[in-house]
Every structure is written in structure tokens, then in C-alpha cells.
Coordinates of N, CA, C and O in Angstrom, one line a residue:
M157 N 83.2 159.8 126.4 CA 83.3 158.8 126.9 C 84.3 158.0 126.3 O 85.6 156.9 126.3
A158 N 83.8 157.4 125.0 CA 84.5 156.9 124.1 C 85.8 157.0 123.5 O 86.5 156.2 123.3
A159 N 85.6 158.5 123.0 CA 86.8 158.6 122.7 C 88.0 158.5 123.7 O 89.1 158.3 123.3
A160 N 87.7 159.2 124.9 CA 88.7 158.7 126.0 C 89.4 157.1 126.2 O 90.7 157.0 126.0
M161 N 88.3 156.0 125.6 CA 88.3 155.2 126.0 C 89.4 154.8 124.7 O 90.6 153.9 124.7
R162 N 89.2 155.3 123.5 CA 90.3 154.9 122.3 C 91.4 155.5 122.7 O 92.4 155.0 122.2
I163 N 91.7 156.2 123.0 CA 93.1 157.5 123.4 C 94.0 156.2 124.3 O 95.2 156.2 124.5
A164 N 93.4 155.7 125.5 CA 94.1 155.3 126.6 C 94.4 153.7 125.6 O 95.5 153.4 126.1
L165 N 93.4 153.1 125.1 CA 93.8 151.8 124.5 C 94.8 152.1 123.5 O 96.0 151.1 123.3
L166 N 94.8 153.6 122.7 CA 96.0 154.0 121.8 C 97.6 154.1 122.4 O 98.5 153.1 122.0
A167 N 97.2 154.3 123.7 CA 98.2 154.8 124.3 C 99.1 153.6 125.0 O 100.1 153.1 125.1
V168 N 98.5 152.5 125.4 CA 98.7 151.1 126.2 C 99.3 150.5 124.4 O 100.5 150.1 124.8
A169 N 98.9 150.5 123.6 CA 99.2 150.0 122.6 C 100.2 150.2 122.1 O 101.4 149.3 121.4
A170 N 100.4 151.9 121.6 CA 102.0 152.4 121.7 C 102.9 152.0 122.4 O 104.2 151.5 122.0
M171 N 102.9 151.9 123.6 CA 103.7 151.4 124.4 C 104.3 150.1 124.1 O 105.5 149.6 124.5
A172 N 103.0 149.1 123.9 CA 103.5 147.5 123.7 C 104.1 147.2 122.4 O 105.2 146.8 122.7
A173 N 104.0 148.4 121.8 CA 104.6 148.0 120.5 C 105.9 148.8 120.4 O 106.9 148.3 119.9
L174 N 105.9 149.9 121.2 CA 107.2 150.4 121.4 C 108.8 149.4 122.1 O 109.2 149.2 122.1
S175 N 107.8 149.0 122.8 CA 108.7 148.0 123.9 C 109.0 146.8 123.2 O 110.3 146.2 123.2
A176 N 108.3 146.1 122.5 CA 108.7 145.0 121.5 C 109.5 145.6 120.7 O 110.7 144.7 119.9
A177 N 109.3 146.4 120.0 CA 110.2 146.9 119.0 C 111.8 147.1 119.2 O 112.8 147.1 118.7
S178 N 111.9 147.8 120.7 CA 113.3 147.7 121.3 C 114.1 147.2 121.4 O 115.2 146.7 121.6
A179 N 113.5 145.6 121.6 CA 113.8 144.3 122.1 C 114.8 143.8 120.8 O 114.4 144.3 119.8
A180 N 115.9 143.0 121.1 CA 116.4 142.9 119.8 C 117.0 141.2 120.3 O 117.1 140.9 121.4
T181 N 117.3 140.1 119.1 CA 117.7 139.0 118.9 C 119.2 138.9 118.4 O 119.7 139.3 117.2
Y182 N 120.1 138.5 119.4 CA 121.5 138.1 118.6 C 121.3 136.6 118.8 O 121.3 136.0 119.7
N183 N 122.0 136.2 117.6 CA 122.7 135.0 117.3 C 124.1 134.4 117.7 O 124.8 135.8 116.9
V184 N 124.4 134.3 118.6 CA 125.9 134.2 119.3 C 126.8 133.8 117.9 O 126.5 133.0 117.2
G185 N 128.1 134.4 117.9 CA 128.8 134.8 116.8 C 128.4 135.0 115.1 O 129.3 135.3 114.6
E186 N 127.3 135.4 114.9 CA 127.0 135.5 113.7 C 127.3 137.0 113.3 O 127.5 137.7 114.2
P187 N 127.5 137.2 112.0 CA 127.5 136.7 111.1 C 128.2 135.7 110.3 O 127.8 135.0 109.8
A188 N 129.9 135.8 111.0 CA 130.7 134.9 110.2 C 130.9 133.4 111.2 O 131.0 132.6 110.4
G189 N 130.1 133.5 112.2 CA 130.3 132.3 112.9 C 129.2 131.3 113.7 O 127.9 132.3 113.4
A190 N 129.3 130.9 114.6 CA 127.9 130.1 115.3 C 128.8 130.2 116.8 O 130.2 130.0 117.0
W191 N 128.2 129.2 117.6 CA 128.6 128.9 118.7 C 129.8 127.1 118.6 O 128.9 126.2 118.7
D192 N 130.9 127.6 118.3 CA 131.7 126.5 117.8 C 133.1 126.9 118.0 O 133.7 127.8 118.5
L193 N 134.1 126.2 117.4 CA 135.4 126.2 118.1 C 136.3 127.4 117.2 O 137.5 127.6 117.4
S194 N 135.4 127.7 116.1 CA 136.6 128.5 115.2 C 135.8 130.3 115.2 O 136.7 130.9 114.5
T195 N 134.8 130.8 116.1 CA 134.1 132.1 116.4 C 135.4 132.6 117.4 O 135.7 132.1 118.4
D196 N 135.4 134.0 117.0 CA 136.1 135.0 118.0 C 134.8 135.7 119.1 O 134.6 136.7 118.5
Y197 N 134.7 135.0 120.2 CA 133.8 135.5 120.7 C 133.9 137.0 121.5 O 132.9 138.2 121.8
G198 N 134.8 137.2 121.9 CA 135.4 138.2 122.1 C 135.3 139.7 121.1 O 134.8 140.7 121.9
S199 N 135.8 139.3 120.0 CA 135.3 140.7 118.9 C 133.9 140.5 119.0 O 133.1 141.5 118.7
W200 N 133.4 139.3 118.5 CA 131.6 139.5 118.4 C 131.2 140.2 119.6 O 130.6 141.2 119.5
V201 N 131.4 140.4 120.8 CA 130.6 140.5 121.8 C 130.9 141.8 121.9 O 130.0 143.0 122.5
S202 N 132.2 142.1 121.6 CA 133.0 144.0 121.8 C 131.9 144.7 120.8 O 132.0 145.9 121.2
S203 N 131.3 144.0 119.5 CA 130.2 145.0 118.7 C 129.0 145.4 119.3 O 128.2 145.3 118.9
K204 N 128.6 144.8 120.6 CA 127.2 144.3 120.8 C 126.8 145.2 122.2 O 128.0 145.5 122.9
K205 N 125.7 145.8 122.2 CA 125.3 146.7 123.3 C 123.9 145.8 123.7 O 122.8 145.8 123.4
F206 N 124.2 144.7 125.1 CA 122.6 143.9 125.3 C 121.8 144.7 126.4 O 122.3 145.5 127.2
H207 N 120.9 144.8 126.1 CA 119.9 145.5 127.0 C 118.5 144.7 127.4 O 118.3 143.4 127.1
P208 N 118.3 144.7 128.8 CA 117.1 143.6 129.4 C 115.7 143.6 128.4 O 115.7 144.5 127.4
G209 N 115.3 142.6 127.9 CA 114.3 142.0 126.9 C 115.2 141.5 125.4 O 114.2 141.1 125.1
D210 N 116.4 141.9 125.6 CA 117.1 140.9 124.5 C 117.3 139.7 124.9 O 116.7 139.0 125.7
T211 N 117.5 138.7 123.8 CA 117.5 137.5 123.2 C 118.6 137.2 122.8 O 119.3 137.5 121.9
I212 N 119.3 136.6 123.5 CA 120.7 135.9 122.6 C 120.0 134.1 122.3 O 120.0 133.4 122.9
V213 N 120.7 133.8 120.9 CA 120.2 132.3 120.5 C 121.9 131.5 120.5 O 122.5 132.4 119.9
F214 N 121.8 130.6 120.7 CA 123.2 129.7 120.8 C 122.5 128.6 119.5 O 121.9 128.0 119.8
K215 N 123.5 129.0 118.9 CA 123.0 127.8 117.7 C 124.6 126.8 117.4 O 125.8 127.7 117.0
Y216 N 124.3 125.5 117.3 CA 126.0 124.5 117.3 C 125.2 123.3 116.9 O 123.8 122.6 117.0
S217 N 125.9 122.5 116.8 CA 125.6 120.5 116.9 C 125.6 120.5 118.4 O 126.3 120.3 119.3
S218 N 124.3 120.0 118.5 CA 124.4 119.1 119.9 C 124.9 118.0 119.9 O 125.2 117.8 121.1
Q219 N 125.3 117.3 119.0 CA 126.6 116.3 119.2 C 127.7 116.6 119.3 O 128.7 115.7 119.9
A220 N 128.2 117.8 119.3 CA 129.5 118.9 119.7 C 129.9 119.5 120.5 O 130.8 119.8 121.0
H221 N 128.9 119.9 121.3 CA 128.7 121.3 121.9 C 127.6 121.5 122.7 O 126.7 120.5 122.7
D222 N 127.8 122.0 123.9 CA 126.8 122.4 124.9 C 126.9 123.7 125.2 O 127.9 124.5 124.9
V223 N 125.9 124.4 126.2 CA 126.1 125.5 126.7 C 125.7 125.4 128.0 O 124.8 125.1 128.3
L224 N 126.3 125.7 128.5 CA 126.6 125.9 130.5 C 126.3 127.7 130.8 O 127.5 128.4 130.5
E225 N 125.1 127.8 131.5 CA 125.5 129.1 132.5 C 126.0 128.9 133.5 O 125.8 128.1 134.2
V226 N 126.9 129.5 133.5 CA 128.0 129.2 135.3 C 128.6 131.0 135.7 O 128.0 132.0 135.3
S227 N 128.8 130.3 137.0 CA 129.1 131.5 137.8 C 130.6 132.3 137.7 O 131.3 131.9 136.4
K228 N 130.4 133.3 137.5 CA 131.9 134.2 137.2 C 133.3 133.2 137.7 O 133.8 133.7 136.9
A229 N 133.5 132.9 138.7 CA 134.5 132.0 139.0 C 134.7 130.9 138.2 O 135.8 130.3 137.9
D230 N 133.5 129.7 138.0 CA 133.3 128.8 137.0 C 134.1 129.1 135.2 O 134.6 128.6 134.8
Y231 N 133.9 130.4 135.3 CA 133.8 131.0 134.1 C 134.9 131.5 133.5 O 136.0 130.9 132.9
D232 N 135.9 131.8 134.8 CA 137.5 132.0 134.8 C 138.2 130.8 135.0 O 139.2 131.1 134.0
S233 N 137.6 130.2 135.5 CA 138.2 128.8 135.4 C 138.2 127.8 134.4 O 138.5 126.5 134.4
C234 N 136.5 128.2 133.7 CA 136.4 127.4 132.6 C 135.8 125.8 133.5 O 136.3 124.5 132.9
S235 N 135.3 126.0 134.3 CA 134.9 124.8 135.0 C 133.1 124.7 135.1 O 132.5 125.2 135.0
A236 N 132.7 123.5 134.2 CA 131.9 122.8 134.2 C 131.2 122.0 135.1 O 130.2 121.6 135.1
S237 N 131.6 121.9 136.4 CA 131.5 121.1 137.5 C 129.9 121.7 138.1 O 129.2 120.8 138.9
S238 N 129.8 122.8 138.3 CA 128.3 123.6 138.8 C 127.6 124.8 138.0 O 127.5 125.8 138.6
P239 N 127.1 123.8 136.8 CA 126.8 125.2 136.0 C 125.5 125.5 136.6 O 124.3 124.9 137.1
I240 N 124.7 127.0 136.1 CA 123.6 127.2 137.0 C 122.3 126.7 135.8 O 121.4 126.6 136.6
T241 N 122.8 126.4 134.5 CA 121.9 126.0 133.3 C 122.7 124.9 132.6 O 123.9 125.9 132.1
T242 N 122.0 124.3 132.0 CA 122.8 123.6 131.1 C 121.9 123.1 129.6 O 120.4 123.4 130.2
L243 N 122.6 123.7 128.5 CA 121.5 123.7 127.6 C 122.2 123.1 126.4 O 123.0 122.7 126.4
K244 N 121.0 122.2 125.7 CA 122.0 121.3 124.8 C 121.0 120.9 123.5 O 121.1 119.8 123.1
T245 N 120.3 121.9 123.1 CA 119.2 121.4 122.2 C 120.3 121.7 120.7 O 119.5 121.1 119.7
G246 N 121.0 122.6 120.7 CA 121.9 122.9 119.6 C 120.8 124.3 118.8 O 121.2 124.5 117.9
N247 N 119.9 124.7 119.5 CA 119.1 126.2 119.2 C 118.6 127.0 120.5 O 117.1 126.6 120.6
D248 N 119.4 127.2 121.4 CA 119.0 127.4 122.6 C 118.9 128.8 122.5 O 120.1 130.2 122.8
E249 N 117.6 129.5 122.9 CA 117.1 130.7 123.1 C 117.5 131.4 124.6 O 117.1 130.8 125.8
V250 N 118.3 132.3 125.2 CA 118.6 133.1 126.3 C 117.8 134.3 126.6 O 118.1 135.0 125.6
A251 N 116.5 134.2 127.2 CA 116.1 135.6 127.6 C 117.2 136.5 128.3 O 117.3 136.4 129.5
L252 N 117.6 138.1 128.1 CA 118.3 138.6 129.2 C 117.5 139.7 130.3 O 116.8 140.7 129.0
N253 N 116.8 139.3 131.0 CA 115.3 140.0 131.8 C 116.4 140.8 132.5 O 115.0 141.8 133.3
A254 N 117.1 140.8 133.0 CA 117.9 142.4 134.0 C 119.4 142.5 133.5 O 120.0 141.7 133.0
T255 N 119.7 143.8 134.4 CA 121.2 144.0 134.2 C 121.9 143.2 134.6 O 121.6 142.4 135.7
G256 N 123.2 143.1 134.2 CA 124.5 142.4 134.9 C 124.6 141.7 133.9 O 124.5 141.7 132.6
T257 N 126.0 140.6 134.7 CA 126.6 140.1 133.5 C 126.7 138.6 133.6 O 126.2 137.9 134.6
R258 N 126.4 138.0 132.4 CA 126.0 136.1 132.9 C 127.1 136.0 131.8 O 127.4 136.5 130.7
Y259 N 127.5 134.6 132.3 CA 128.4 134.0 131.9 C 128.2 132.6 131.4 O 127.5 131.9 131.7
F260 N 128.7 132.1 130.2 CA 128.3 130.9 129.5 C 129.5 130.3 128.8 O 130.5 131.1 128.6
I261 N 129.9 128.9 128.9 CA 130.8 128.2 128.5 C 130.3 127.1 127.6 O 129.3 126.7 128.0
C262 N 131.1 126.0 127.2 CA 130.7 125.2 126.5 C 131.3 123.8 127.4 O 132.4 124.4 128.2
G263 N 130.5 123.2 127.9 CA 131.4 122.0 129.0 C 131.8 120.8 128.4 O 132.3 120.2 129.0
I264 N 131.7 121.1 127.0 CA 132.6 119.9 126.9 C 134.4 119.9 126.8 O 134.9 121.3 126.7
P265 N 134.7 119.0 127.5 CA 136.0 118.6 127.9 C 137.5 119.8 126.7 O 137.6 119.3 125.9
G266 N 137.9 120.6 127.4 CA 138.8 121.4 126.3 C 138.2 122.6 125.5 O 139.2 123.4 124.8
H267 N 136.7 122.9 125.3 CA 136.6 123.5 124.2 C 136.9 125.2 125.0 O 136.7 125.8 124.5
C268 N 136.5 125.2 126.5 CA 136.4 126.5 127.0 C 138.1 126.9 127.4 O 138.2 127.9 127.3
T269 N 138.9 126.0 127.7 CA 140.3 126.5 128.0 C 140.9 126.5 126.6 O 142.4 127.1 126.7
T270 N 141.1 126.2 125.5 CA 141.5 126.8 124.2 C 141.8 128.1 124.4 O 141.2 128.9 125.1
T271 N 142.9 128.6 123.7 CA 143.0 129.6 123.7 C 143.2 130.8 122.4 O 142.9 129.8 121.3
G272 N 142.8 131.9 122.7 CA 142.5 132.8 121.3 C 141.1 132.3 120.9 O 140.0 131.8 121.7
T273 N 141.3 132.4 119.4 CA 139.6 132.2 118.6 C 139.7 130.7 118.9 O 140.4 129.8 118.8
G274 N 138.4 130.4 119.4 CA 137.9 128.6 119.6 C 137.5 128.7 121.4 O 137.2 127.8 121.3
Q275 N 137.8 129.8 121.9 CA 137.8 129.5 123.3 C 135.8 129.8 123.6 O 135.7 130.6 123.2
M276 N 135.5 128.5 124.0 CA 134.1 128.6 123.9 C 134.0 129.2 125.2 O 133.3 128.2 125.9
K277 N 133.7 130.6 125.4 CA 133.5 131.5 126.3 C 132.9 132.4 126.3 O 133.4 133.1 125.0
I278 N 131.8 132.9 127.2 CA 131.2 134.1 126.2 C 130.5 135.0 127.9 O 130.2 134.1 128.8
A279 N 131.3 136.3 128.0 CA 130.4 137.2 128.7 C 129.6 137.9 128.2 O 129.9 138.9 127.5
I280 N 128.3 137.9 128.7 CA 127.2 138.8 128.3 C 127.2 140.0 129.2 O 126.1 139.7 130.4
D281 N 127.3 141.0 129.4 CA 126.9 142.1 129.6 C 125.8 143.2 129.4 O 125.8 143.8 128.3
V282 N 125.0 142.9 130.3 CA 123.1 143.4 130.1 C 123.1 144.9 130.7 O 123.3 144.7 132.1
V283 N 123.3 145.6 130.3 CA 123.0 147.4 130.3 C 121.6 148.1 130.7 O 120.9 147.6 129.5
E284 N 121.6 149.0 131.2 CA 119.8 149.8 131.2 C 120.1 150.3 129.8 O 120.9 150.8 129.4
G285 N 118.9 150.7 129.2 CA 118.8 151.5 128.4 C 118.1 150.4 127.0 O 118.3 149.1 127.2
S286 N 117.4 151.1 126.4 CA 117.0 150.4 125.2 C 117.7 151.0 123.6 O 117.4 149.8 122.5
S287 N 118.3 151.6 123.3 CA 119.3 151.6 122.3 C 120.4 152.0 122.7 O 121.1 152.3 122.9
P288 N 121.5 151.2 121.3 CA 123.0 151.3 121.1 C 123.3 152.6 121.7 O 122.9 153.9 120.5
S289 N 124.3 152.8 122.1 CA 124.8 154.4 122.0 C 125.9 154.5 120.8 O 126.6 153.2 120.1
P290 N 126.5 155.5 120.1 CA 126.7 155.5 118.6 C 128.4 155.5 119.3 O 128.7 156.2 120.5
P291 N 129.1 155.1 118.6 CA 130.7 155.2 118.8 C 130.8 156.7 118.7 O 130.6 157.3 118.5
A292 N 131.7 156.2 120.0 CA 132.6 157.9 119.9 C 133.5 158.2 118.7 O 134.3 157.0 118.5
P293 N 133.4 159.5 118.2 CA 134.4 159.7 116.9 C 135.8 159.5 117.1 O 136.2 159.9 118.7
A294 N 136.3 158.9 116.7 CA 137.8 159.0 116.8 C 138.3 160.5 116.5 O 138.1 161.4 115.7
S295 N 139.5 161.2 117.4 CA 140.1 162.2 117.2 C 141.4 162.2 117.2 O 142.4 161.1 117.9
G296 N 142.2 163.9 117.4 CA 143.7 163.3 117.2 C 144.4 163.2 116.3 O 144.0 162.5 115.2
P297 N 145.6 163.2 116.1 CA 146.3 162.9 115.0 C 146.4 161.5 114.9 O 146.8 160.8 115.5
G298 N 146.4 160.8 113.7 CA 146.7 159.5 113.5 C 145.7 158.3 113.8 O 145.8 157.6 113.8
A299 N 144.2 159.3 114.2 CA 143.3 158.5 114.3 C 142.6 157.7 113.1 O 142.7 158.4 112.0
S300 N 142.2 156.7 113.3 CA 142.0 156.0 112.4 C 140.1 156.0 112.8 O 139.5 155.8 113.6
S301 N 139.7 156.0 111.6 CA 137.9 155.7 111.2 C 137.5 154.4 112.0 O 138.0 153.3 111.2
S302 N 136.9 154.0 112.7 CA 136.2 153.0 113.0 C 135.6 152.2 111.9 O 134.7 153.1 111.3
P303 N 135.0 151.2 111.7 CA 134.2 150.5 110.4 C 132.6 150.7 111.1 O 132.4 150.8 112.3
P304 N 131.5 150.7 110.2 CA 130.4 150.9 110.7 C 129.8 150.0 111.7 O 130.5 148.9 111.7
P305 N 129.0 150.2 112.1 CA 128.2 149.5 113.0 C 127.8 148.4 112.4 O 127.2 148.5 111.5
P306 N 127.7 147.2 113.0 CA 126.6 146.2 112.3 C 125.2 146.4 112.2 O 124.7 147.2 113.1
A307 N 124.7 146.1 111.0 CA 123.3 145.7 110.7 C 122.7 145.1 111.3 O 123.2 144.4 112.0
P308 N 121.2 146.0 111.9 CA 120.2 145.0 113.4 C 120.3 143.8 112.5 O 120.3 143.3 111.1
S309 N 119.9 142.7 113.2 CA 119.7 141.2 112.6 C 118.1 141.2 112.1 O 117.1 142.8 112.0
A310 N 117.9 140.4 111.4 CA 116.5 140.1 110.8 C 115.5 140.0 111.9 O 114.6 141.0 111.4
A311 N 115.4 139.5 112.9 CA 114.3 139.5 113.6 C 114.0 140.8 114.6 O 113.3 141.7 114.9
T312 N 115.6 141.6 114.7 CA 115.3 143.1 114.8 C 114.4 144.1 114.1 O 113.4 144.6 114.6
S313 N 114.7 143.9 112.8 CA 114.1 144.6 111.8 C 112.4 144.2 111.5 O 111.9 145.0 111.2
V314 N 112.4 143.0 111.8 CA 110.8 142.6 111.9 C 110.4 142.9 113.0 O 109.2 143.1 112.7
R315 N 110.8 143.0 114.0 CA 110.1 143.2 114.9 C 109.8 145.1 115.3 O 109.1 145.5 115.5
A316 N 110.6 145.7 114.7 CA 110.6 147.1 114.7 C 109.4 147.0 113.6 O 108.5 147.9 114.0
T317 N 109.3 147.1 112.7 CA 108.3 147.0 111.7 C 107.1 146.3 111.9 O 105.8 147.0 111.9
A318 N 106.7 145.7 112.9 CA 105.8 144.9 113.4 C 105.4 145.8 114.5 O 103.9 146.1 114.6
G319 N 106.0 146.4 115.2 CA 105.9 147.6 116.2 C 105.5 148.8 115.4 O 104.2 149.5 116.4
L320 N 105.7 148.9 114.6 CA 105.6 150.3 113.9 C 104.3 150.0 113.1 O 103.1 151.3 113.2
G321 N 103.9 148.8 112.7 CA 102.3 149.0 112.0 C 101.5 148.5 112.9 O 100.2 149.4 112.8
L322 N 101.7 148.0 114.5 CA 101.0 148.3 115.1 C 100.1 149.8 115.6 O 99.1 150.1 116.0
V323 N 101.5 150.7 116.0 CA 101.2 151.6 115.8 C 100.1 152.2 114.8 O 99.0 153.1 115.2
V324 N 100.5 152.0 113.9 CA 99.6 152.7 112.0 C 98.2 152.0 112.8 O 97.3 153.0 112.3
L325 N 98.1 150.8 113.1 CA 97.0 150.3 113.0 C 95.7 151.2 114.2 O 94.8 151.5 113.6
F326 N 96.5 151.4 115.2 CA 95.7 151.7 116.1 C 95.0 152.7 116.3 O 94.2 153.8 116.3
A327 N 96.3 153.7 115.2 CA 96.2 155.3 114.7 C 95.0 155.2 114.1 O 94.0 156.3 114.3
C328 N 94.9 154.5 113.0 CA 93.8 154.3 112.3 C 92.2 154.0 112.9 O 91.5 154.5 112.4
L329 N 92.6 153.5 113.9 CA 91.2 153.6 114.6 C 90.6 154.3 115.4 O 89.4 154.3 115.2
L330 N 91.6 155.7 115.2 CA 91.1 156.9 116.5 C 90.3 157.7 115.4 O 89.7 158.4 115.3
A331 N 90.6 157.2 113.9 CA 90.3 158.1 112.9 C 88.6 158.1 112.4 O 88.5 157.4 112.9

């Protein structure tokens, strides 16, 4: 009976550890930028795949910017008149708990509506799954190889190491 209890405990612990290991934290705009007027958010978001359980962090000067979560219509028009959520700390964490697209803009007049790099708006598409898909290989004549995928963030690496440590610890308890 005690052995069965240990196995059940190990199974639950392993599932919890693996779940924690698969979640990622993304600092918006990093490594080259932050939530500011000089970051190209289109490029940044195109290299990411967000999943339920992930977290995004907006880091910025709270005297110069804010973060508004808005509807798609307000995102498209850069309207700050009816935000879903307003964040102003300069270090705002947003949990991505469900699939779907979430829209964020800077509510400071002119910051969202500038064009090109510096347009402070970002759409985060949260999709099912827990691991990034490998990029499709280039094929055909004249195909160029794409740059390597970005390295996982320090938070992701720490979480994965901690999850693995929990699995090893509970495996030792069975011995």
C-alpha cells in the first residue's frame, strides 16, 4: 500500500514539474529592446510562439509609458478610450491563461499611432500546445537559411531545471 502511495505521489509531482517546466516568461521586446518607442514589436512577436500558462512582462519607464489591453477594434485604431486593463508599474506581468489573441497598446498620445519601428502596439496570439514548433526548412532554388531560433530566456531555463530537479528528487524517494 505504501509503495502504491509513493507511485501516485511521484506521478502527481512529475506532472506538476513538467507543467511548470513548459511555461515560459517573455520580456516584451528583449533582448534588443523593451516596451519603448525604439523596438520593432512586429519582428519580436514573429519569432515567438505563446501558449497557455506563459507570461509576458512589459518593462518600461512608468513616467513615459503605460500598457493598455484593448479590444481588436481599439488596437486597430490605437484608441485608448476604453481599455480592458490598464497597467502602469513599469514592470507588468500578464499571464496568458487561454488561447486567443490579446491586444496591447501604449495609451500615451502618439505612441501607438507612430509608424514602423516605435509603434507601441503588440498582438499576442496564444495557441494550444506547450512546445515551440521547429521552423520549416527552406527549400527550392535560391532558398536562404533562416537564422537560428532565439535561445530560451533565463526564466524558462531556470524553470525547466527546477522541474527536472523535482522529478529527480521524487524518483529518489521511491528508491
